[in-house]
Coordinates of C-alpha atoms in Angstrom, one line a residue:
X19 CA 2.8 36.8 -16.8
X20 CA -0.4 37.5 -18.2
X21 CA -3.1 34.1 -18.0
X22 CA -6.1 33.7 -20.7
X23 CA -9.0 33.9 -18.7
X24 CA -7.9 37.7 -17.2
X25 CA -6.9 39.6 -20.2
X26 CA -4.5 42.6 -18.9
X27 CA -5.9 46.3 -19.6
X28 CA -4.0 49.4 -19.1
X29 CA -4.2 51.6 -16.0
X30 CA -5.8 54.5 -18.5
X31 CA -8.8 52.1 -19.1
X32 CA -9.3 50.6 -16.2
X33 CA -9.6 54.5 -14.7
X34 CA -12.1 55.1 -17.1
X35 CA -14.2 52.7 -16.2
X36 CA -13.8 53.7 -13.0
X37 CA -15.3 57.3 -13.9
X38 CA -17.8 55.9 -16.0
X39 CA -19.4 53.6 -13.2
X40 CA -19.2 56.6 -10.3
X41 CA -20.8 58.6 -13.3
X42 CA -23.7 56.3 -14.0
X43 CA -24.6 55.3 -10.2
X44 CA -28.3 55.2 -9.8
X45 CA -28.9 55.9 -13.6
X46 CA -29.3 53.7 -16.8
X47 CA -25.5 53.5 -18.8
X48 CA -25.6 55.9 -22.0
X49 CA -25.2 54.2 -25.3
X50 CA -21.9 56.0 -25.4
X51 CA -21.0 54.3 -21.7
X52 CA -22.1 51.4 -23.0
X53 CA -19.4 51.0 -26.1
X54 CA -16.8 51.9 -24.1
X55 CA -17.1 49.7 -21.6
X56 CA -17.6 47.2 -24.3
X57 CA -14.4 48.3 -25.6
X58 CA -12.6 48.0 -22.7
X59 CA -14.1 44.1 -21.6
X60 CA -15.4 43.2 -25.0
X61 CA -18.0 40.2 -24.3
X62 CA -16.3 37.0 -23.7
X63 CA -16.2 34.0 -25.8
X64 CA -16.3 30.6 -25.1
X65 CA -14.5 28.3 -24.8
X66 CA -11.3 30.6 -23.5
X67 CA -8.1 29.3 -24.4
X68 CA -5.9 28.8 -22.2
X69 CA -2.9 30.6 -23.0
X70 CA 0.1 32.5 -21.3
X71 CA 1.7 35.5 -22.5
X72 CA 4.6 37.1 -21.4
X73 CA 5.7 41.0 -21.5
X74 CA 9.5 41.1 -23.2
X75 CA 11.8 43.7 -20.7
X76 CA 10.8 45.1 -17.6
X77 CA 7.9 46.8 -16.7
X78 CA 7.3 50.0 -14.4
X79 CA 6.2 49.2 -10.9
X80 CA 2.9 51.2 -9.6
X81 CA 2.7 53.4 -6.4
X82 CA 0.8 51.4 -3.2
X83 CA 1.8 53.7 -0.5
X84 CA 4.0 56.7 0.7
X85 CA 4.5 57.0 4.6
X86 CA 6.4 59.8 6.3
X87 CA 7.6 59.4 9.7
X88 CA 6.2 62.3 11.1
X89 CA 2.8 61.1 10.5
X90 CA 3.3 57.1 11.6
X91 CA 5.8 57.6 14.9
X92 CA 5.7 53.7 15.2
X93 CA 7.1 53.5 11.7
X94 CA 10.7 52.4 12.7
X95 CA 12.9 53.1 9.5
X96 CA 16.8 52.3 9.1
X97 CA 19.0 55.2 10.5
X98 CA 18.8 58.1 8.7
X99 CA 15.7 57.8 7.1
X100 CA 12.1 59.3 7.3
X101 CA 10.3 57.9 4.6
X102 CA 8.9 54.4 3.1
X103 CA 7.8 54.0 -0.8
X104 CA 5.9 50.5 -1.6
X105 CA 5.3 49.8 -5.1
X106 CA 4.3 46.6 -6.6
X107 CA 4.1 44.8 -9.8
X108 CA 0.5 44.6 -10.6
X109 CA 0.4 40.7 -11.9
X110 CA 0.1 37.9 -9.4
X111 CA 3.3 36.3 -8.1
X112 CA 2.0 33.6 -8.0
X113 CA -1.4 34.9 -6.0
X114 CA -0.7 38.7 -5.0
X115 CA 1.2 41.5 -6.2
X116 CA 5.0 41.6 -5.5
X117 CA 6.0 44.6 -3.8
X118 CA 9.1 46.5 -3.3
X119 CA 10.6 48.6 -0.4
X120 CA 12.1 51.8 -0.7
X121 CA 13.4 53.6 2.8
X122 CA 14.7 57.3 1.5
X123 CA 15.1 60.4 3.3
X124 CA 12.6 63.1 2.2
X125 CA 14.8 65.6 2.2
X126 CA 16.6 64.0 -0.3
X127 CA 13.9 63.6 -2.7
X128 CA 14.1 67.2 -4.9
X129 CA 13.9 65.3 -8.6
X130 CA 9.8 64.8 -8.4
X131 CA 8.1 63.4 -11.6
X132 CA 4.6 65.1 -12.8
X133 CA 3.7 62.2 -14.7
X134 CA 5.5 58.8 -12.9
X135 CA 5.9 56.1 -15.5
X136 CA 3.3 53.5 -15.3
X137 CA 2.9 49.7 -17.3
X138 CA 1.3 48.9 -20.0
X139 CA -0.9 46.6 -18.7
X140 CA -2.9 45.6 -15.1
X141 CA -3.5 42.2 -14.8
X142 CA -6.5 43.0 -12.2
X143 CA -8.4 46.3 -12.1
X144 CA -8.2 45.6 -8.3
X145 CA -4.3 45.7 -8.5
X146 CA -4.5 49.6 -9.7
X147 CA -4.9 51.5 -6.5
X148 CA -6.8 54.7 -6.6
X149 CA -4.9 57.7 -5.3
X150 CA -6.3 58.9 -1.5
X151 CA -5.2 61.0 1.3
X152 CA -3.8 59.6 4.4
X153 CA -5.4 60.2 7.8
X154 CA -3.7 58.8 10.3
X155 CA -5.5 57.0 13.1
X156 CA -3.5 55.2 15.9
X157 CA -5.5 52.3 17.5
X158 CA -4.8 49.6 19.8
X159 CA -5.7 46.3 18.8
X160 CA -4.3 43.0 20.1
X161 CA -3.2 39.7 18.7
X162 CA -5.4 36.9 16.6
X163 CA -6.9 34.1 19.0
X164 CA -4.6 31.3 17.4
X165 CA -1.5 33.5 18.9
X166 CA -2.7 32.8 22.3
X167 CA -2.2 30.1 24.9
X168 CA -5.2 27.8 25.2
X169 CA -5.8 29.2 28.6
X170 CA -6.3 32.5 27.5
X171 CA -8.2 31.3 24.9
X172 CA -11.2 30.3 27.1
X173 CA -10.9 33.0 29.8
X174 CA -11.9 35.7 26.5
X175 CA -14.8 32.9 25.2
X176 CA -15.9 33.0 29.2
X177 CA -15.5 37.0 28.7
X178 CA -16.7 37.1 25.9
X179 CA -20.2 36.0 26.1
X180 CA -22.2 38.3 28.0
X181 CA -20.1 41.2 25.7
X182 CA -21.3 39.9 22.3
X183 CA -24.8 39.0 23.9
X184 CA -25.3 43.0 24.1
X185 CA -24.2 43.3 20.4
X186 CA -25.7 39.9 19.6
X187 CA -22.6 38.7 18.1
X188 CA -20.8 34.8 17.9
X189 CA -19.1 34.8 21.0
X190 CA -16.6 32.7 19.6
X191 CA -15.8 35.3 17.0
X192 CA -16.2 38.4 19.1
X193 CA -12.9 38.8 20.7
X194 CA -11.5 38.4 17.1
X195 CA -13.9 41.0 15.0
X196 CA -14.0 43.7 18.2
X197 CA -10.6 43.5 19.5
X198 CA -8.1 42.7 17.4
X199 CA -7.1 42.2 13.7
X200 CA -8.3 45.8 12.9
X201 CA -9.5 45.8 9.0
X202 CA -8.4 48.5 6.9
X203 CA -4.6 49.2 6.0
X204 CA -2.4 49.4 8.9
X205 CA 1.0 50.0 9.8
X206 CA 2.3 47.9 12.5
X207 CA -0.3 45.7 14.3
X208 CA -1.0 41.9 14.2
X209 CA -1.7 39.5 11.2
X210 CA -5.0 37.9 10.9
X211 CA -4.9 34.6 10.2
X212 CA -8.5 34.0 8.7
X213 CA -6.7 31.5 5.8
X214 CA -3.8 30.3 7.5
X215 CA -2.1 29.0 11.2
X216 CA 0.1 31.3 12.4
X217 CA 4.1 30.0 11.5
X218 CA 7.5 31.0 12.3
X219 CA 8.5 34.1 9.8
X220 CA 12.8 34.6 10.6
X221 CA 14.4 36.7 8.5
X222 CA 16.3 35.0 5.8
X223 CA 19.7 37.0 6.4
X224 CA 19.7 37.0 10.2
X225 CA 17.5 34.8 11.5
X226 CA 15.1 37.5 14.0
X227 CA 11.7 36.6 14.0
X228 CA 10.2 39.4 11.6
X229 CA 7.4 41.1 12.2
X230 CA 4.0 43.1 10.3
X231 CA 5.5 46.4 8.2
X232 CA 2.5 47.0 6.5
X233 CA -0.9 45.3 5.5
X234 CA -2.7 46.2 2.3
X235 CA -6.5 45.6 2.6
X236 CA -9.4 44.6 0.4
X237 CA -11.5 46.6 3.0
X238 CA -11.6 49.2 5.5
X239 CA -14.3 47.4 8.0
X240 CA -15.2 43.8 8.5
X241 CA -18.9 42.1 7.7
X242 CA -19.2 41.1 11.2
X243 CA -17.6 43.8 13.4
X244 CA -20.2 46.1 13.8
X245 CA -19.1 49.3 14.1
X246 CA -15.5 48.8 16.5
X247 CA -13.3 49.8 13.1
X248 CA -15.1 51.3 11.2
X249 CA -13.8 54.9 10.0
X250 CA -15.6 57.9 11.7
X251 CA -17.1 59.8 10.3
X252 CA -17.7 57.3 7.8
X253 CA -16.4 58.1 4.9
X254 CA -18.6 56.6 2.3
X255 CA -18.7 53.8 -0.4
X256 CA -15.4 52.7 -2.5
X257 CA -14.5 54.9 -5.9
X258 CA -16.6 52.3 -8.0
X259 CA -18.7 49.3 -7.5
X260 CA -17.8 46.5 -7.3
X261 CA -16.1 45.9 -4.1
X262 CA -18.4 45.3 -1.2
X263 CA -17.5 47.4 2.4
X264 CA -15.9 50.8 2.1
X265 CA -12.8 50.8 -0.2
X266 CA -11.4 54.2 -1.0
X267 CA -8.3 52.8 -2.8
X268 CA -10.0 50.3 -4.8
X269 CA -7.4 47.2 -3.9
X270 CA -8.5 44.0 -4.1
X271 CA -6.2 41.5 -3.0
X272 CA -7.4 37.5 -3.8
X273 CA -11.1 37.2 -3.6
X274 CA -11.1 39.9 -0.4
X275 CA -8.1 39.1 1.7
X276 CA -5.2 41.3 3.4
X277 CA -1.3 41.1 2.1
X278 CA 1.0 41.6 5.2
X279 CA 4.5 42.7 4.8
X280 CA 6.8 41.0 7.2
X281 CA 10.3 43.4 7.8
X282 CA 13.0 42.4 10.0
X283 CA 13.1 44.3 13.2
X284 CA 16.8 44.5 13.7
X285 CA 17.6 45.6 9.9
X286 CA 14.3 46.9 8.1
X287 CA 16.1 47.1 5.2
X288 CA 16.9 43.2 5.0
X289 CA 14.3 41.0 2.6
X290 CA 10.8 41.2 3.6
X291 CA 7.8 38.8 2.9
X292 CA 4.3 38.4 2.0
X293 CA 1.8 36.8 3.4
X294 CA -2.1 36.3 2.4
X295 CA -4.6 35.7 4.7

């Protein structure tokens, strides 16, 4: 579904603008730049009307993420398999991108498209990933401060305050920015529950409590963790302003928020869930 305030564009000119903006950083737009971006986000009107429209028939589903197991050991696939596919639908349902899960075996994949089909339309230009290469990191992080027992609660805030003195942080928010809820896309980990409490997620066929897959990111380091996640060596600022933070891939989910995938850990290939926060 497509709502009358966010007109839909097509992936071809939403890259565009993409180019155009990295183009034109730290120069004045050509008249040229200028009309096409025009084209693409002609000026808006007021008042907008407030109407739905619908797309008739399916739609193609857009790429989020390939991940071998040789290069994420803790990625724990169904038997016989070595590699996960996420793709999503790029409109909200109802607030984030629905996403499907594919478990294949790579050897099995020999039919490769040059050109995979794509949809017509994007409902957000932050729901188009950017294509980037993968380097692994493994990390240890640990679980949100809501997840713990009040007692452990205050012997980190007692822990934490001569630690975030030396960085001159909150010590009531250091123990979350520096030691767990890494930002960034992750595989495995903990959620962060920065919009939420933490509530029981059982799988819907068995019944085991299901835990973190995968969590898609707005961005790769936090405002107020200093440097504890972020990338070395740094990599550098997203494709295309916009976004603040380093954000390579260009995803925007909500207003700046993470989507967690939930699996099953007895049967991964059971039906997952999402989760904002």
């Amino acid at each position: 579904m497509v709502d009358g305030i966010n007109p839909a564009r097509s992936p071809a000119d939403l890259r565009l603008e993409r180019r155009i903006f990295a183009a034109s950083h730290g120069r004045d737009l050509t008249p040229e730049e200028r009309e096409t971006l025009e084209r693409i986000r002609p000026p808006r009107t007021y008042p907008v009307r407030l109407a739905v429209q619908a797309y008739d028939g399916p739609i193609a589903m857009l790429p989020v993420a390939q991940l071998h197991v040789r290069d994420v050991p803790d990625l724990t696939p169904p038997e016989g398999k070595d590699l996960l596919q996420v793709l999503w639908c790029p409109f909200d349902h109802p607030i984030m991108p629905r996403t499907l899960l594919f478990w294949r075996s790579a050897a099995d994949v020999t039919d490769i498209l040059d050109t995979p089909p794509e949809p017509p339309a994007v409902q957000f230009d932050g729901y188009l990933p950017e294509p980037c290469v993968l380097e692994p990191e493994q990390i240890t992080e640990y679980p949100d401060h809501l997840e713990l027992s009040e007692e452990l609660r205050e012997q980190l805030k007692q822990w934490s305050v001569p630690q975030a003195a030396e960085e001159d942080m909150d010590p009531d928010t250091y123990y979350d920015c520096v030691l767990s809820n890494a930002p960034g896309w992750k595989v495995g980990g903990w959620p962060a529950w920065n919009s939420t409490d933490p509530s029981p997620r059982p799988c819907s066929e068995c019944g085991t409590g299901m835990e973190v897959l995968m969590t898609v990111a707005t961005f790769e380091e936090g405002d107020d963790a200093g440097n504890s996640w972020s990338p070395h060596p740094h990599p550098g600022a997203g494709p295309y302003p916009g976004h603040r933070g380093y954000n390579a891939t260009g995803v925007q989910i909500g207003s700046g928020y993470r989507q967690h995938l939930f699996v099953c850990p007895a049967e991964p290939e059971h039906p997952h869930i999402e989760l904002m926060t």
